CSV table of C-alpha atoms in Angstrom, one decimal:
chain,number,residue,atom,x,y,z
A,1,UNK,CA,114.7,64.5,50.3
A,2,UNK,CA,118.1,65.5,51.5
A,3,UNK,CA,117.1,68.6,53.8
A,4,UNK,CA,116.8,68.0,57.4
A,5,UNK,CA,113.5,67.2,58.8
A,6,UNK,CA,113.3,70.8,60.4
A,7,UNK,CA,112.0,72.1,57.0
A,8,UNK,CA,110.2,69.2,55.8
A,9,UNK,CA,106.5,70.0,54.9
A,10,UNK,CA,103.7,68.3,56.5
A,11,UNK,CA,102.1,65.8,54.2
A,12,UNK,CA,98.5,67.4,54.0
A,13,UNK,CA,98.2,71.0,53.6
A,14,UNK,CA,96.4,72.5,56.5
A,15,UNK,CA,93.6,75.3,56.5
A,16,UNK,CA,93.5,78.6,58.0
A,17,UNK,CA,91.4,81.5,59.1
A,18,UNK,CA,92.1,84.9,59.8
A,19,UNK,CA,92.1,85.3,64.0
A,20,UNK,CA,89.0,87.3,65.5
A,21,UNK,CA,89.4,91.0,65.5
A,22,UNK,CA,90.8,91.9,69.4
A,23,UNK,CA,90.7,95.7,69.1
A,24,UNK,CA,94.5,96.0,68.6
A,25,UNK,CA,96.4,96.8,65.5
A,26,UNK,CA,99.1,94.4,64.8
A,27,UNK,CA,100.7,96.8,62.5
A,28,UNK,CA,100.6,99.8,65.0
A,29,UNK,CA,100.2,98.4,68.5
A,30,UNK,CA,102.4,95.7,68.7
A,31,UNK,CA,105.8,96.5,69.5
A,32,UNK,CA,108.8,96.2,67.0
A,33,UNK,CA,111.6,95.8,69.3
A,34,UNK,CA,112.2,93.2,71.9
A,35,UNK,CA,113.9,94.5,75.2
A,36,UNK,CA,115.0,93.6,78.6
A,37,UNK,CA,113.8,94.2,81.9
A,38,UNK,CA,115.9,97.1,82.1
A,39,UNK,CA,114.6,98.4,78.8
A,40,UNK,CA,117.9,97.7,77.0
A,41,UNK,CA,117.3,96.4,73.3
A,42,UNK,CA,118.3,92.4,73.2
A,43,UNK,CA,118.9,92.3,69.5
A,44,UNK,CA,115.7,91.3,68.9
A,45,UNK,CA,112.4,92.1,66.9
A,46,UNK,CA,108.8,91.1,66.5
A,47,UNK,CA,107.4,90.0,63.5
A,48,UNK,CA,103.7,89.1,63.0
A,49,UNK,CA,102.8,86.2,61.1
A,50,UNK,CA,100.7,85.9,58.0
A,51,UNK,CA,101.5,83.0,55.7
A,52,UNK,CA,102.3,79.9,58.0
A,53,UNK,CA,104.8,77.4,56.5
A,54,UNK,CA,103.2,74.6,54.9
A,55,UNK,CA,100.2,76.5,53.6
A,56,UNK,CA,98.8,77.3,50.5
A,57,UNK,CA,96.6,80.6,51.6
A,58,UNK,CA,98.1,84.3,51.4
A,59,UNK,CA,97.1,86.3,54.4
A,60,UNK,CA,97.9,90.1,54.9
A,61,UNK,CA,97.6,92.9,57.5
A,62,UNK,CA,95.4,95.2,56.0
A,63,UNK,CA,96.9,98.7,55.9
A,64,UNK,CA,93.9,100.4,55.1
A,65,UNK,CA,91.3,98.7,57.1
A,66,UNK,CA,90.0,99.7,60.7
A,67,UNK,CA,92.7,98.3,63.0
A,68,UNK,CA,94.6,96.7,60.4
A,69,UNK,CA,92.9,93.7,60.7
A,70,UNK,CA,94.3,90.3,59.2
A,71,UNK,CA,92.4,88.7,56.3
A,72,UNK,CA,92.6,86.2,53.3
A,73,UNK,CA,93.3,87.5,49.8
A,74,UNK,CA,91.0,85.3,47.6
A,75,UNK,CA,92.9,86.1,44.4
A,76,UNK,CA,96.6,85.7,46.0
A,77,UNK,CA,95.4,81.9,47.8
A,78,UNK,CA,94.1,81.1,44.6
A,79,UNK,CA,97.4,81.6,42.9
A,80,UNK,CA,99.1,79.9,45.6
A,81,UNK,CA,96.8,76.9,44.9
A,82,UNK,CA,97.4,77.2,41.3
A,83,UNK,CA,101.0,76.8,41.8
A,84,UNK,CA,100.7,73.9,44.0
A,85,UNK,CA,104.1,74.0,46.0
A,86,UNK,CA,103.3,74.8,49.8
A,87,UNK,CA,104.8,77.9,51.4
A,88,UNK,CA,108.6,76.3,52.9
A,89,UNK,CA,108.8,79.3,55.6
A,90,UNK,CA,106.7,81.5,57.9
A,91,UNK,CA,106.2,84.7,56.4
A,92,UNK,CA,104.7,88.2,57.9
A,93,UNK,CA,105.4,91.8,58.2
A,94,UNK,CA,107.5,93.9,60.9
A,95,UNK,CA,105.1,95.9,63.2
A,96,UNK,CA,105.8,99.7,63.4
A,97,UNK,CA,107.4,99.8,59.8
A,98,UNK,CA,106.8,101.4,56.8
A,99,UNK,CA,108.0,101.1,53.2
A,100,UNK,CA,108.0,104.7,52.0
A,101,UNK,CA,106.6,104.9,48.5
A,102,UNK,CA,108.4,108.7,48.6
A,103,UNK,CA,111.6,107.3,49.4
A,104,UNK,CA,114.0,106.0,47.0
A,105,UNK,CA,116.2,102.8,47.5
A,106,UNK,CA,119.7,103.6,47.9
A,107,UNK,CA,121.2,100.7,46.2
A,108,UNK,CA,118.3,100.0,43.5
A,109,UNK,CA,116.8,103.4,43.1
A,110,UNK,CA,113.3,102.0,43.3
A,111,UNK,CA,110.7,103.3,45.7
A,112,UNK,CA,108.9,101.6,48.7
A,113,UNK,CA,105.6,99.7,48.2
A,114,UNK,CA,103.6,101.3,50.6
A,115,UNK,CA,103.4,98.5,53.1
A,116,UNK,CA,105.2,97.1,56.6
A,117,UNK,CA,108.5,96.0,55.9
A,118,UNK,CA,108.2,91.8,54.9
A,119,UNK,CA,110.1,88.9,56.8
A,120,UNK,CA,110.7,85.4,56.0
A,121,UNK,CA,111.3,83.0,58.8
A,122,UNK,CA,114.0,80.7,58.1
A,123,UNK,CA,113.3,78.3,61.0
A,124,UNK,CA,110.8,74.9,59.9
A,125,UNK,CA,108.4,75.4,62.9
A,126,UNK,CA,104.7,76.3,61.8
A,127,UNK,CA,103.2,79.3,63.2
A,128,UNK,CA,99.9,80.4,63.0
A,129,UNK,CA,98.3,83.0,61.1
A,130,UNK,CA,98.4,86.3,63.4
A,131,UNK,CA,100.6,84.7,65.8
A,132,UNK,CA,103.2,87.5,67.0
A,133,UNK,CA,107.1,86.0,67.0
A,134,UNK,CA,110.5,87.2,68.4
A,135,UNK,CA,112.7,86.8,65.8
A,136,UNK,CA,116.9,87.6,65.2
A,137,UNK,CA,117.4,89.4,61.7
A,138,UNK,CA,120.2,87.8,59.7
A,139,UNK,CA,119.8,89.3,56.6
A,140,UNK,CA,118.1,90.5,53.6
A,141,UNK,CA,117.2,90.1,50.1
A,142,UNK,CA,115.6,92.6,47.2
A,143,UNK,CA,112.5,91.6,45.5
A,144,UNK,CA,111.7,94.4,42.7
A,145,UNK,CA,107.7,93.6,42.2
A,146,UNK,CA,105.9,96.3,40.2
A,147,UNK,CA,109.0,98.6,40.2
A,148,UNK,CA,109.0,98.9,44.3
A,149,UNK,CA,111.5,97.9,46.3
A,150,UNK,CA,109.9,95.1,48.5
A,151,UNK,CA,112.5,94.1,50.7
A,152,UNK,CA,112.4,90.8,52.7
A,153,UNK,CA,114.2,90.4,56.2
A,154,UNK,CA,115.9,87.0,56.7
A,155,UNK,CA,115.6,86.2,60.4
A,156,UNK,CA,115.1,83.0,62.8
A,157,UNK,CA,112.4,82.6,65.5
A,158,UNK,CA,114.5,82.6,68.4
A,159,UNK,CA,112.1,80.7,70.5
A,160,UNK,CA,111.8,77.7,68.0
A,161,UNK,CA,113.0,74.2,69.4
A,162,UNK,CA,116.1,73.1,67.7
A,163,UNK,CA,119.5,75.2,66.5
A,164,UNK,CA,118.3,77.2,64.0
A,165,UNK,CA,117.3,79.5,66.7
A,166,UNK,CA,120.7,80.1,68.0
A,167,UNK,CA,122.0,81.4,64.8
A,168,UNK,CA,123.7,84.4,64.5
A,169,UNK,CA,124.1,85.0,60.8
A,170,UNK,CA,123.4,83.6,57.2
A,171,UNK,CA,126.6,81.6,57.6
A,172,UNK,CA,125.4,79.6,60.5
A,173,UNK,CA,122.2,79.0,59.0
A,174,UNK,CA,124.0,77.4,56.1
A,175,UNK,CA,126.1,75.4,58.7
A,176,UNK,CA,123.6,74.4,60.2
A,177,UNK,CA,120.9,73.7,57.8
A,178,UNK,CA,122.8,73.4,54.3
A,179,UNK,CA,120.3,74.6,51.4
A,180,UNK,CA,117.8,76.1,53.4
A,181,UNK,CA,118.4,79.8,52.5
A,182,UNK,CA,118.3,78.8,48.9
A,183,UNK,CA,115.6,76.6,49.1
A,184,UNK,CA,113.4,79.2,50.7
A,185,UNK,CA,114.6,82.0,48.1
A,186,UNK,CA,114.3,79.2,45.2
A,187,UNK,CA,110.6,78.9,46.1
A,188,UNK,CA,109.9,82.7,46.0
A,189,UNK,CA,111.8,83.0,42.4
A,190,UNK,CA,109.8,80.2,40.9
A,191,UNK,CA,106.5,81.2,42.6
A,192,UNK,CA,106.5,85.0,41.2
A,193,UNK,CA,107.7,83.2,37.7
A,194,UNK,CA,104.7,80.7,37.9
A,195,UNK,CA,102.3,83.3,36.9
A,196,UNK,CA,103.2,84.6,33.1
A,197,UNK,CA,103.6,88.5,32.8
A,198,UNK,CA,104.4,89.1,36.6
A,199,UNK,CA,107.0,91.7,36.8
A,200,UNK,CA,108.8,90.9,39.9
A,201,UNK,CA,112.8,89.9,39.9
A,202,UNK,CA,114.3,88.7,42.9
A,203,UNK,CA,117.8,89.6,43.5
A,204,UNK,CA,119.8,86.4,44.8
A,205,UNK,CA,122.2,88.5,46.7
A,206,UNK,CA,122.0,88.0,50.3
A,207,UNK,CA,122.8,91.2,52.6
A,208,UNK,CA,124.1,90.7,55.7
A,209,UNK,CA,122.2,91.6,59.3
A,210,UNK,CA,123.6,95.1,59.3
A,211,UNK,CA,121.6,95.8,56.0
A,212,UNK,CA,118.9,94.2,57.7
A,213,UNK,CA,119.2,96.3,60.9
A,214,UNK,CA,119.5,99.2,58.3
A,215,UNK,CA,116.4,98.8,56.8
A,216,UNK,CA,114.4,97.8,59.8
A,217,UNK,CA,115.4,101.2,61.5
A,218,UNK,CA,114.7,103.2,58.4
A,219,UNK,CA,111.3,101.8,58.0
A,220,UNK,CA,110.4,102.2,61.7
A,221,UNK,CA,111.2,105.8,61.0
A,222,UNK,CA,109.0,106.0,58.2
A,223,UNK,CA,106.2,104.4,59.7
A,224,UNK,CA,106.8,107.2,62.9
A,225,UNK,CA,106.6,110.1,60.0
A,226,UNK,CA,103.3,108.2,58.4
A,227,UNK,CA,101.7,107.9,61.8
A,228,UNK,CA,102.7,111.7,62.3
A,229,UNK,CA,100.5,112.5,59.3
A,230,UNK,CA,97.4,111.0,60.5
A,231,UNK,CA,94.4,113.6,60.8
A,232,UNK,CA,91.5,113.7,63.1
A,233,UNK,CA,89.9,110.9,60.9
A,234,UNK,CA,92.5,108.8,62.0
A,235,UNK,CA,93.7,108.1,58.0
A,236,UNK,CA,97.4,108.9,56.4
A,237,UNK,CA,98.2,108.1,53.1
A,238,UNK,CA,94.8,106.0,52.5
A,239,UNK,CA,96.2,103.9,55.8
A,240,UNK,CA,94.2,103.2,59.0
A,241,UNK,CA,96.2,104.7,62.0
A,242,UNK,CA,93.7,105.2,64.6
A,243,UNK,CA,90.2,105.7,65.1
A,244,UNK,CA,88.8,108.9,64.3
A,245,UNK,CA,88.5,111.4,66.9
A,246,UNK,CA,85.4,113.4,67.6
A,247,UNK,CA,85.4,116.8,68.3
A,248,UNK,CA,82.0,117.1,70.5
A,249,UNK,CA,79.5,120.2,69.9
A,250,UNK,CA,79.6,122.6,72.8
A,251,UNK,CA,75.9,121.2,73.8
A,252,UNK,CA,77.8,118.1,74.8
A,253,UNK,CA,80.3,119.3,76.8
A,254,UNK,CA,80.1,118.0,80.3
A,255,UNK,CA,78.4,120.5,82.9
A,256,UNK,CA,81.4,121.3,84.8
A,257,UNK,CA,83.1,123.1,82.1
A,258,UNK,CA,80.3,125.3,81.4
A,259,UNK,CA,81.2,128.7,81.7
A,260,UNK,CA,79.0,131.2,83.8
A,261,UNK,CA,76.5,133.7,82.2
A,262,UNK,CA,77.8,136.3,84.3
A,263,UNK,CA,81.7,137.2,84.7
A,264,UNK,CA,82.3,137.4,88.6
A,265,UNK,CA,84.9,140.3,90.0
A,266,UNK,CA,87.6,139.2,91.9
A,267,UNK,CA,90.1,141.2,94.3
A,268,UNK,CA,93.6,140.0,95.7
A,269,UNK,CA,93.3,138.5,99.2
A,270,UNK,CA,94.8,140.7,102.2
A,271,UNK,CA,98.3,140.3,103.1
A,272,UNK,CA,99.0,137.6,106.2
A,273,UNK,CA,102.8,138.2,107.0
A,274,UNK,CA,103.6,134.5,104.8
A,275,UNK,CA,105.0,134.1,101.5
A,276,UNK,CA,103.1,132.2,99.2
A,277,UNK,CA,106.4,131.3,97.6
A,278,UNK,CA,108.2,130.6,100.5
A,279,UNK,CA,106.6,130.0,103.4
A,280,UNK,CA,103.8,127.2,101.7
A,281,UNK,CA,105.3,123.3,102.1
A,282,UNK,CA,105.6,121.7,98.8
A,283,UNK,CA,105.0,118.5,100.0
A,284,UNK,CA,102.3,117.0,101.7
A,285,UNK,CA,103.4,114.9,104.8
A,286,UNK,CA,102.1,112.5,107.3
A,287,UNK,CA,101.7,113.0,111.0
A,288,UNK,CA,104.7,111.2,111.2
A,289,UNK,CA,106.9,112.9,108.7
A,290,UNK,CA,106.6,110.5,106.1
């Protein structure tokens, strides 16, 4: 009750449905970085929202299905419903990132979790399922889940109304909205502990924006490597990267590229007194010399 109204949850819990397919992959086709018109980095990134603030449903971008469609995880939603406390933040993933299980975390010596990098939006405005948000990373925390390093980027939605959109650090968030970070992390910890036998440990140490940016850059490089691994079937390590590439049979090739049945013989053209290297103009100009 002491928290500002920006993070108060709605009295009723809304129900959400997965967005309809668009033909685009929210993992591969959404640009990670927000750039200015001059092509410069603005220090901002995009994330794809999966779980709206105030909800009790689990949606995820699916790395292994065609176009990486977002769908609801029925078991995850059932567990949230049993827990009974709505998610107090928007939660999603950063496109064009990949937590490589073949790489060990330099701080905690644990492998990546084979998914896009997760993000927790510290703002209080509800964002729908599948909505792309521009954000500013401020920090990171680590969840060790089933022995894997499941980092969570802490960020703010720069387009949401209110002062949190202007936060430049975790300290700014605490100043603007005291207790907000603890509220979010405590919810994660309580949820993970709500199921007996869940092998998950949340490290409450908050790493700074520099660490967050390092994780994003590292996982973006891992995503690029994963994409490069995709074969003609469009799959890499069981993940959908792109549509399969069909190799046409010879009979399916257009007639324009059919070779003649007999091979013709050619002779060199007779000299004309002009050099085909020096005397032929490279550019085609109009009568006005334009």
